[in-house]
Coordinates of C-alpha atoms (C1' of nucleotides) in Angstrom, one line a residue:
Chain A
M14 CA -69.3 -9.3 12.5
S15 CA -65.8 -7.9 12.1
N16 CA -64.2 -7.6 8.7
P17 CA -60.8 -9.1 8.7
G18 CA -60.0 -7.2 5.6
S19 CA -60.4 -4.0 7.4
C20 CA -57.6 -4.8 9.6
T21 CA -54.7 -2.6 8.7
L22 CA -51.4 -4.3 8.7
Q23 CA -48.6 -2.0 9.7
I24 CA -45.6 -3.5 8.2
H25 CA -42.4 -2.1 9.4
R26 CA -40.7 -1.4 6.2
A27 CA -38.1 1.0 7.3
S28 CA -35.5 -1.5 8.2
S29 CA -36.0 -3.6 5.1
E30 CA -36.0 -0.6 2.8
N31 CA -32.9 0.7 4.5
F32 CA -31.4 -2.7 4.1
A33 CA -32.3 -2.9 0.5
A34 CA -30.6 0.4 0.0
T35 CA -27.5 -0.6 1.8
A36 CA -27.1 -4.3 1.6
N37 CA -26.1 -5.1 -1.8
F38 CA -25.7 -8.5 -3.2
G39 CA -24.4 -10.1 -6.3
G40 CA -21.3 -9.5 -8.2
T41 CA -22.0 -6.0 -9.2
Q42 CA -22.6 -4.8 -5.7
L43 CA -19.8 -6.8 -4.5
E44 CA -17.5 -5.3 -7.0
Q45 CA -18.7 -1.9 -5.9
R46 CA -18.0 -2.7 -2.4
L47 CA -14.7 -4.2 -3.2
G48 CA -13.9 -1.2 -5.2
R49 CA -15.1 1.2 -2.7
A50 CA -12.3 3.1 -1.2
R51 CA -12.8 4.6 2.2
P52 CA -9.7 6.4 3.0
D53 CA -11.4 8.3 5.7
K54 CA -12.8 5.2 7.4
M55 CA -9.6 3.5 8.3
P56 CA -8.6 3.4 11.9
P57 CA -5.8 5.5 13.1
F58 CA -2.4 4.2 13.4
P59 CA -1.3 2.8 16.7
P60 CA 0.6 5.3 18.5
Q61 CA 3.4 3.0 19.1
Q62 CA 4.3 3.1 15.5
G63 CA 5.3 6.6 16.0
W64 CA 4.5 7.7 12.5
A65 CA 4.6 11.3 12.0
R66 CA 1.3 12.7 11.1
G67 CA 1.2 15.4 8.6
T68 CA -1.3 17.1 6.4
F69 CA -2.3 15.6 3.1
L70 CA -0.1 17.2 0.6
P71 CA -1.2 17.6 -2.9
L72 CA 0.5 15.3 -5.4
H73 CA 1.4 16.3 -8.8
N74 CA 2.3 14.3 -11.8
P75 CA 5.4 15.5 -13.5
L76 CA 4.4 14.0 -16.8
A77 CA 1.2 15.9 -16.6
G78 CA 3.0 19.1 -16.3
G79 CA 2.8 19.2 -12.6
E80 CA 5.4 18.3 -10.1
L81 CA 5.3 15.1 -8.1
G82 CA 6.8 16.4 -5.0
P83 CA 8.5 14.2 -2.4
Q84 CA 5.4 14.1 -0.3
G85 CA 3.3 13.0 -3.3
E86 CA 5.7 10.2 -4.1
M87 CA 5.7 9.2 -0.5
E88 CA 2.0 9.1 -0.6
L89 CA 2.1 6.8 -3.5
T90 CA 4.8 4.6 -2.2
W91 CA 3.2 4.4 1.2
Q92 CA -0.2 3.6 -0.1
E93 CA 1.1 0.4 -1.6
I94 CA 3.8 -0.4 0.8
L95 CA 1.4 -0.4 3.7
S96 CA -1.0 -2.6 1.9
I97 CA 2.0 -4.9 1.6
S98 CA 3.3 -4.5 5.1
E99 CA 0.0 -5.4 6.5
L100 CA 0.2 -8.8 5.0
Q101 CA 0.6 -11.4 7.6
G102 CA 1.6 -14.9 7.4
L103 CA 4.5 -14.0 5.3
E104 CA 7.7 -15.5 6.3
M105 CA 9.2 -12.4 7.4
P106 CA 11.1 -11.2 10.4
A107 CA 9.0 -10.1 13.2
E108 CA 11.0 -7.0 13.7
S109 CA 9.4 -3.8 12.6
C110 CA 10.7 -2.6 9.3
Y111 CA 10.5 0.9 10.5
D112 CA 14.0 0.5 11.7
P113 CA 16.2 0.1 8.7
A114 CA 18.8 -1.8 10.7
L115 CA 16.3 -4.6 11.2
C116 CA 16.0 -5.3 7.6
S117 CA 19.3 -7.1 7.5
H118 CA 18.6 -8.7 4.2
A119 CA 18.0 -5.4 2.5
Q120 CA 20.4 -4.2 0.0
P121 CA 22.8 -1.6 1.0
M122 CA 21.1 1.7 1.4
V123 CA 22.2 4.9 0.1
P124 CA 22.6 7.2 3.0
P125 CA 19.7 9.5 3.5
P126 CA 21.2 12.6 2.0
S127 CA 21.6 10.8 -1.3
Y128 CA 17.9 10.2 -1.8
G129 CA 16.8 10.4 -5.3
P130 CA 15.9 8.4 -8.3
C131 CA 17.1 4.9 -8.3
T132 CA 20.4 4.7 -10.1
E133 CA 19.4 1.5 -11.8
M134 CA 16.2 2.8 -13.1
G135 CA 18.1 3.7 -16.2
D136 CA 17.9 0.1 -17.2
C137 CA 14.2 0.2 -17.1
S138 CA 11.9 1.0 -19.9
I139 CA 10.1 3.3 -17.7
S140 CA 12.4 5.6 -15.9
Y141 CA 12.2 7.9 -13.0
S142 CA 11.9 11.0 -15.0
H143 CA 11.1 13.7 -12.7
P144 CA 13.8 15.6 -10.8
A145 CA 15.2 14.3 -7.6
P146 CA 13.2 15.4 -4.6
A147 CA 14.8 17.9 -2.4
Y148 CA 14.2 15.9 0.7
E149 CA 16.2 13.0 1.8
R150 CA 15.3 9.5 1.2
P151 CA 17.4 6.3 1.4
F152 CA 17.1 4.2 -1.6
P153 CA 18.6 0.8 -2.3
E154 CA 21.8 0.9 -4.3
T155 CA 21.1 -2.3 -6.1
L156 CA 17.9 -3.3 -7.6
P157 CA 16.5 -6.6 -8.8
G158 CA 15.8 -7.6 -12.3
P159 CA 14.1 -5.6 -14.9
C160 CA 11.5 -3.3 -13.5
T161 CA 9.2 -4.5 -16.2
V162 CA 8.4 -7.3 -13.8
Y163 CA 6.6 -4.9 -11.6
S164 CA 4.6 -3.5 -14.4
Y165 CA 2.9 -6.8 -14.9
T166 CA 0.6 -6.9 -11.9
G167 CA -1.6 -4.1 -13.0
M168 CA -2.0 -5.7 -16.3
L169 CA -3.2 -8.9 -14.8
I170 CA -5.9 -7.4 -12.8
S171 CA -9.2 -8.2 -14.3
S172 CA -10.6 -5.7 -16.7
S173 CA -13.8 -6.1 -14.9
L174 CA -12.3 -4.4 -11.9
E175 CA -10.8 -1.1 -11.5
P176 CA -7.2 -1.3 -12.7
P177 CA -5.6 -0.7 -9.4
G178 CA -2.2 0.1 -10.7
P179 CA -3.1 2.9 -13.0
A180 CA -5.8 4.1 -10.6
I181 CA -3.4 4.3 -7.7
L182 CA -0.9 5.9 -9.9
G183 CA -3.3 8.5 -11.1
E184 CA -3.7 6.4 -14.3
C185 CA -0.3 7.4 -15.4
K186 CA 1.9 4.6 -16.5
G187 CA 4.9 6.9 -16.5
A188 CA 7.7 7.3 -14.2
P189 CA 5.8 7.8 -10.9
G190 CA 4.0 4.5 -11.3
M191 CA 7.2 2.7 -12.0
V192 CA 8.9 4.2 -9.1
L193 CA 6.0 3.1 -6.9
E194 CA 6.1 -0.4 -8.3
R195 CA 9.8 -0.6 -7.8
D196 CA 9.4 0.6 -4.3
L197 CA 6.8 -2.0 -3.8
A198 CA 8.9 -4.7 -5.2
S199 CA 11.7 -3.4 -3.1
C200 CA 9.7 -4.2 -0.1
Y201 CA 9.9 -7.9 -0.7
G202 CA 12.6 -10.2 0.0
P203 CA 12.2 -13.9 -0.6
Q204 CA 10.3 -14.0 2.6
G205 CA 8.0 -11.2 1.7
P206 CA 8.0 -7.7 3.1
C207 CA 9.2 -6.7 6.4
K208 CA 6.1 -6.2 8.5
P209 CA 5.3 -4.0 11.5
Q210 CA 4.8 -5.9 14.6
E211 CA 1.5 -4.4 15.1
D212 CA 0.1 -6.2 12.1
L213 CA -1.2 -9.3 13.6
E214 CA -4.8 -9.6 12.7
S215 CA -5.9 -12.1 10.2
D216 CA -5.7 -15.7 11.3
S217 CA -3.9 -16.4 8.1
G218 CA -1.4 -13.8 8.9
L219 CA -3.0 -10.7 7.3
S220 CA -3.1 -7.4 8.9
L221 CA -6.4 -5.6 8.5
N222 CA -6.4 -2.2 9.7
Y223 CA -3.5 -0.4 11.2
S224 CA -1.4 -0.1 8.1
D225 CA -4.1 0.2 5.6
A226 CA -3.0 2.4 2.8
E227 CA -6.4 4.1 2.8
S228 CA -6.0 5.4 6.3
L229 CA -2.6 6.7 5.3
E230 CA -4.1 8.5 2.4
A231 CA -6.7 10.0 4.7
E232 CA -4.3 11.0 7.3
G233 CA -1.5 12.1 5.1
L234 CA 1.1 10.4 7.0
E235 CA 4.7 10.9 6.2
R236 CA 5.9 7.6 4.7
A237 CA 9.2 8.3 3.2
E238 CA 11.1 7.1 6.2
Y239 CA 9.5 3.7 5.9
A240 CA 9.0 3.1 2.2
P241 CA 12.5 2.3 1.2
L242 CA 13.3 0.0 4.0
Y243 CA 12.5 -3.2 2.1
P244 CA 15.0 -4.9 -0.1
M245 CA 14.4 -4.8 -3.8
D246 CA 15.9 -7.9 -5.1
H247 CA 13.3 -10.5 -5.9
A248 CA 11.0 -10.8 -8.8
P249 CA 7.6 -12.5 -8.6
P250 CA 7.8 -16.2 -9.3
Y251 CA 5.5 -16.3 -12.2
P252 CA 5.9 -15.2 -15.8
M253 CA 5.7 -11.6 -16.3
L254 CA 4.1 -9.7 -19.1
P255 CA 6.0 -7.3 -21.2
P256 CA 6.8 -4.0 -19.8
V257 CA 4.3 -1.3 -19.8
P258 CA 5.5 1.4 -22.2
E259 CA 6.0 4.8 -20.8
L260 CA 3.1 6.9 -21.8
P261 CA 2.6 10.6 -21.4
C262 CA 0.1 11.2 -18.6
A263 CA -2.6 13.6 -19.4
N264 CA -4.6 12.8 -16.3
P265 CA -5.2 15.1 -13.4
P266 CA -2.7 15.3 -10.6
L267 CA -2.5 12.4 -8.3
E268 CA -3.9 14.3 -5.5
H269 CA -7.3 13.9 -7.1
S270 CA -6.7 10.2 -7.5
L271 CA -5.9 9.7 -4.0
E272 CA -8.4 11.9 -2.4
K273 CA -11.3 9.9 -1.1
G274 CA -10.0 6.8 -2.8
R275 CA -11.1 7.8 -6.3
S276 CA -9.3 8.0 -9.5
P277 CA -9.1 11.2 -11.5
R278 CA -12.2 10.1 -13.4
G279 CA -14.0 9.7 -10.2
E280 CA -13.8 5.9 -10.2
L281 CA -13.2 4.0 -7.1
V282 CA -9.7 2.8 -6.6
G283 CA -9.4 -0.9 -5.8
S284 CA -10.3 -2.3 -2.5
R285 CA -7.8 -3.1 0.1
D286 CA -7.6 -6.7 -0.9
E287 CA -7.2 -5.7 -4.5
R288 CA -4.3 -3.6 -3.6
R289 CA -2.9 -6.4 -1.5
A290 CA -3.2 -8.7 -4.4
L291 CA -1.6 -6.1 -6.6
A292 CA 1.2 -5.6 -4.2
M293 CA 1.7 -9.4 -3.9
N294 CA 1.6 -9.8 -7.6
I295 CA -1.3 -12.1 -7.6
P296 CA -1.8 -12.9 -11.2
F297 CA -5.6 -12.9 -11.2
P298 CA -8.2 -10.6 -10.0
V299 CA -9.7 -10.5 -6.6
E300 CA -13.1 -10.9 -8.2
K301 CA -12.1 -14.3 -9.5
I302 CA -10.5 -15.3 -6.2
I303 CA -13.7 -14.7 -4.4
N304 CA -16.4 -15.7 -6.9
L305 CA -15.0 -18.6 -8.7
P306 CA -16.4 -22.0 -7.8
V307 CA -14.1 -24.2 -5.8
D308 CA -13.0 -26.3 -8.6
D309 CA -12.3 -23.4 -10.9
F310 CA -10.6 -21.6 -8.1
N311 CA -8.3 -24.5 -7.4
E312 CA -7.6 -24.9 -11.0
L313 CA -6.8 -21.2 -11.2
V314 CA -4.5 -21.4 -8.2
T315 CA -2.6 -24.4 -9.5
R316 CA -2.2 -22.8 -12.9
F317 CA 0.3 -20.3 -11.5
P318 CA 3.4 -21.0 -9.5
L319 CA 2.5 -19.1 -6.4
S320 CA 4.5 -18.7 -3.3
E321 CA 3.2 -19.6 0.1
P322 CA 2.6 -15.9 1.0
Q323 CA 0.7 -15.4 -2.2
L324 CA -1.4 -18.5 -1.6
A325 CA -2.0 -17.4 2.0
L326 CA -3.1 -14.0 0.7
I327 CA -5.3 -15.6 -1.9
R328 CA -7.0 -17.9 0.5
D329 CA -7.5 -15.1 2.9
I330 CA -9.0 -12.9 0.2
R331 CA -11.3 -15.7 -0.8
R332 CA -12.3 -16.5 2.8
R333 CA -13.0 -12.8 3.6
G334 CA -14.8 -12.3 0.4
K335 CA -17.0 -15.3 0.9
N336 CA -17.6 -14.4 4.4
K337 CA -18.4 -10.8 3.5
V338 CA -21.1 -12.1 1.1
A339 CA -22.3 -14.6 3.7
A340 CA -22.5 -11.9 6.3
Q341 CA -24.5 -9.7 3.9
N342 CA -26.8 -12.6 3.1
C343 CA -27.1 -13.4 6.8
R344 CA -28.1 -9.9 7.6
K345 CA -30.5 -9.8 4.8
R346 CA -32.1 -13.0 6.1
K347 CA -32.2 -11.6 9.6
L348 CA -33.9 -8.5 8.5
E349 CA -36.3 -10.4 6.3
T350 CA -37.0 -12.7 9.2
L351 CA -37.6 -9.7 11.4
V352 CA -39.9 -8.1 8.9
H353 CA -41.7 -11.4 8.5
L354 CA -42.2 -11.8 12.2
E355 CA -43.4 -8.3 12.6
R356 CA -45.9 -8.8 9.8
E357 CA -46.9 -12.1 11.3
L358 CA -47.3 -10.4 14.7
E359 CA -49.5 -7.8 13.1
E360 CA -51.6 -10.4 11.4
L361 CA -52.0 -12.5 14.5
S362 CA -52.9 -9.4 16.5
C363 CA -55.5 -8.5 14.0
E364 CA -56.8 -12.1 14.0
R365 CA -57.0 -12.0 17.7
Q366 CA -59.0 -8.8 17.7
R367 CA -61.3 -10.3 15.0
L368 CA -61.8 -13.4 17.0
L369 CA -62.6 -11.4 20.2
Q370 CA -65.1 -9.4 18.3
D371 CA -66.6 -12.6 16.9
R372 CA -66.8 -14.1 20.3
G373 CA -68.6 -11.0 21.6
E374 CA -71.0 -11.2 18.8
F375 CA -71.6 -14.9 19.3
N376 CA -72.2 -14.4 23.0
R377 CA -74.7 -11.6 22.4
T378 CA -76.5 -13.7 19.8
L379 CA -76.5 -16.7 22.1
A380 CA -77.9 -14.7 25.0
L381 CA -80.6 -13.3 22.7
T382 CA -81.4 -16.7 21.4
K383 CA -81.6 -18.2 24.8
Q384 CA -83.8 -15.4 25.9
K385 CA -86.1 -15.9 22.9
L386 CA -86.1 -19.7 23.5
G387 CA -87.0 -19.2 27.1
A388 CA -89.9 -17.0 26.2
L389 CA -91.1 -19.4 23.5
Y390 CA -90.7 -22.3 25.9
H391 CA -92.8 -20.5 28.5
Q392 CA -95.3 -19.5 25.9
V393 CA -95.7 -23.1 24.7
F394 CA -95.7 -24.6 28.1
C395 CA -98.5 -22.3 29.2
M396 CA -100.6 -23.2 26.3
L397 CA -100.5 -26.9 27.2
R398 CA -103.6 -28.3 29.0
D399 CA -104.4 -31.7 30.5
E400 CA -107.7 -33.6 30.0
A401 CA -109.2 -31.5 32.8
G402 CA -108.0 -28.2 31.1
N403 CA -105.4 -27.5 33.8
T404 CA -102.0 -26.2 33.0
Y405 CA -98.9 -28.4 33.6
S406 CA -96.6 -27.5 36.4
P407 CA -93.1 -26.5 35.1
E408 CA -91.7 -28.1 38.2
E409 CA -93.2 -31.5 37.2
Y410 CA -93.0 -31.4 33.4
V411 CA -90.6 -30.4 30.7
L412 CA -90.9 -30.0 27.0
Q413 CA -88.5 -32.0 24.9
L414 CA -87.8 -31.9 21.2
A415 CA -87.7 -35.3 19.5
A416 CA -85.4 -36.1 16.7
D417 CA -88.2 -36.0 14.2
G418 CA -89.1 -32.4 15.2
G419 CA -91.9 -33.5 17.5
V420 CA -92.4 -31.9 20.9
F421 CA -93.2 -34.0 23.8
L422 CA -94.2 -33.2 27.3
V423 CA -92.5 -35.5 29.7
P424 CA -92.4 -35.7 33.5
R425 CA -89.1 -34.5 34.9
N426 CA -88.4 -37.8 36.7
N427 CA -88.8 -39.6 33.4
Q428 CA -86.3 -37.5 31.5
P429 CA -83.8 -39.6 29.6
D430 CA -80.2 -39.1 30.2
N431 CA -79.8 -37.9 26.7
P432 CA -82.6 -35.6 25.7
S433 CA -81.7 -35.9 22.1
D434 CA -82.4 -39.6 22.0
Chain B
dG18 C1' -19.5 13.5 23.1
dT19 C1' -23.0 10.0 22.4
dC20 C1' -26.1 7.1 19.8
dT21 C1' -27.3 4.3 16.0
dG22 C1' -27.1 1.9 11.7
dA23 C1' -24.1 -0.1 8.3
dT24 C1' -20.3 -2.8 7.3
dG25 C1' -16.2 -5.8 7.5
dT26 C1' -14.0 -9.3 10.0
dC27 C1' -13.1 -13.1 13.0
dA28 C1' -14.4 -17.1 15.7
dT29 C1' -17.2 -20.8 16.1
dC30 C1' -20.6 -24.2 14.9
dG31 C1' -22.9 -27.5 12.2
dG32 C1' -23.9 -29.9 7.9
Chain C
dG28 C1' -10.5 -34.4 9.2
dT29 C1' -11.6 -30.8 6.0
dC30 C1' -14.4 -27.5 3.7
dC31 C1' -17.7 -24.1 3.7
dG32 C1' -21.8 -21.6 4.7
dA33 C1' -24.3 -19.4 8.7
dT34 C1' -24.2 -16.5 12.4
dG35 C1' -23.0 -14.2 16.8
dA36 C1' -19.7 -10.9 18.4
dC37 C1' -16.8 -7.2 17.9
dA38 C1' -14.6 -3.0 15.9
dT39 C1' -14.9 0.8 13.1
dC40 C1' -16.9 4.5 10.7
dA41 C1' -20.4 7.9 9.2
dG42 C1' -24.3 10.6 10.0

DNA sequence: GTCTGATGTCATCGG
DNA sequence: GTCCGATGACATCAG
């Protein structure tokens, strides 16, 4: 007889192991994923945008002793502005903001040759401290309220997440960061930022790919001509935290923080949604937006006076985050189902082989038993004699086994229908 | 350049 | 009708 235990089950583990290594679940992995910056994985810009492509220029932090060149500042500014500009569902004009003339609500612009530090930055606790860049860049003449407003967002981001603001800014809370945040804020009017026409992806009005800041980082696009196009005259509608004091920055140059989406300490910069939330001044972390239960989430949302664009972004972030986890779980289940079915197939195949072997064994045993029974039958039949000592004819008589074990010789024409009776 | 796996996202469906 | 999870389909990217 075959041994079922000898059947080797060949379980296809490759896919499941691979999955286990790649499909992460739970908050930690989700955070890792959310925090993963993939600047080199973003799709290229649509050619119609006509953005000049340049090389990725090193960025330097002036407070760290380096020099934040114009390109470096542009990188910073663009990184955030594009994460803003990709937001959809914002009540913004459909025209592309790449044409300054289309941003009619923008504050008067300083002519390009006058590009330099914002003149109103002097009112801010954090000032634009490095020298004016040598290149030209239009900048709004008038600025909104205190720039401390724009320092708040980074403070609000959960401590459990990467602090996007400082990370993006090379963890320097000094002038470059403030300039960036002011630039970001300047991108919003009451209807939100001007938005490229190409950004029409999310069903709730969020752009997903083209203008992602990570792709900009990766491709080193020149951004200065777009960054200052948004007006800078509206503060977020919710209370702001005190301004972030200007601190000397002893961190590595920003080029390190932007390269490969990592901070100078090698930490992952916030995810795209985190940067969106940062740019939109969402006063709570993406982690909470995604992971909070419905009731807690609703309570959290109602706790802050959020604008419609902010609510749309929050709902989109939550939906995408939930769906991301759901997709991961779905794929995990699919792989587990596949592995289970493969294992079941192997087991059933082995069972079939075992049953076939059993059947062969049984057939051989049956044939042997029949052969032995026939021989025994013939032997017994031949030993029987009638009163005259003659043998019985096999054509006329048969031997039958009674229920009590007795053997009877009966004529064939007297055989009962059921021999066992 | 092509192929493949991983991943994110969207659309859709069903509970 | 709305919400939300599940899942197929698609796009993108990396190796």
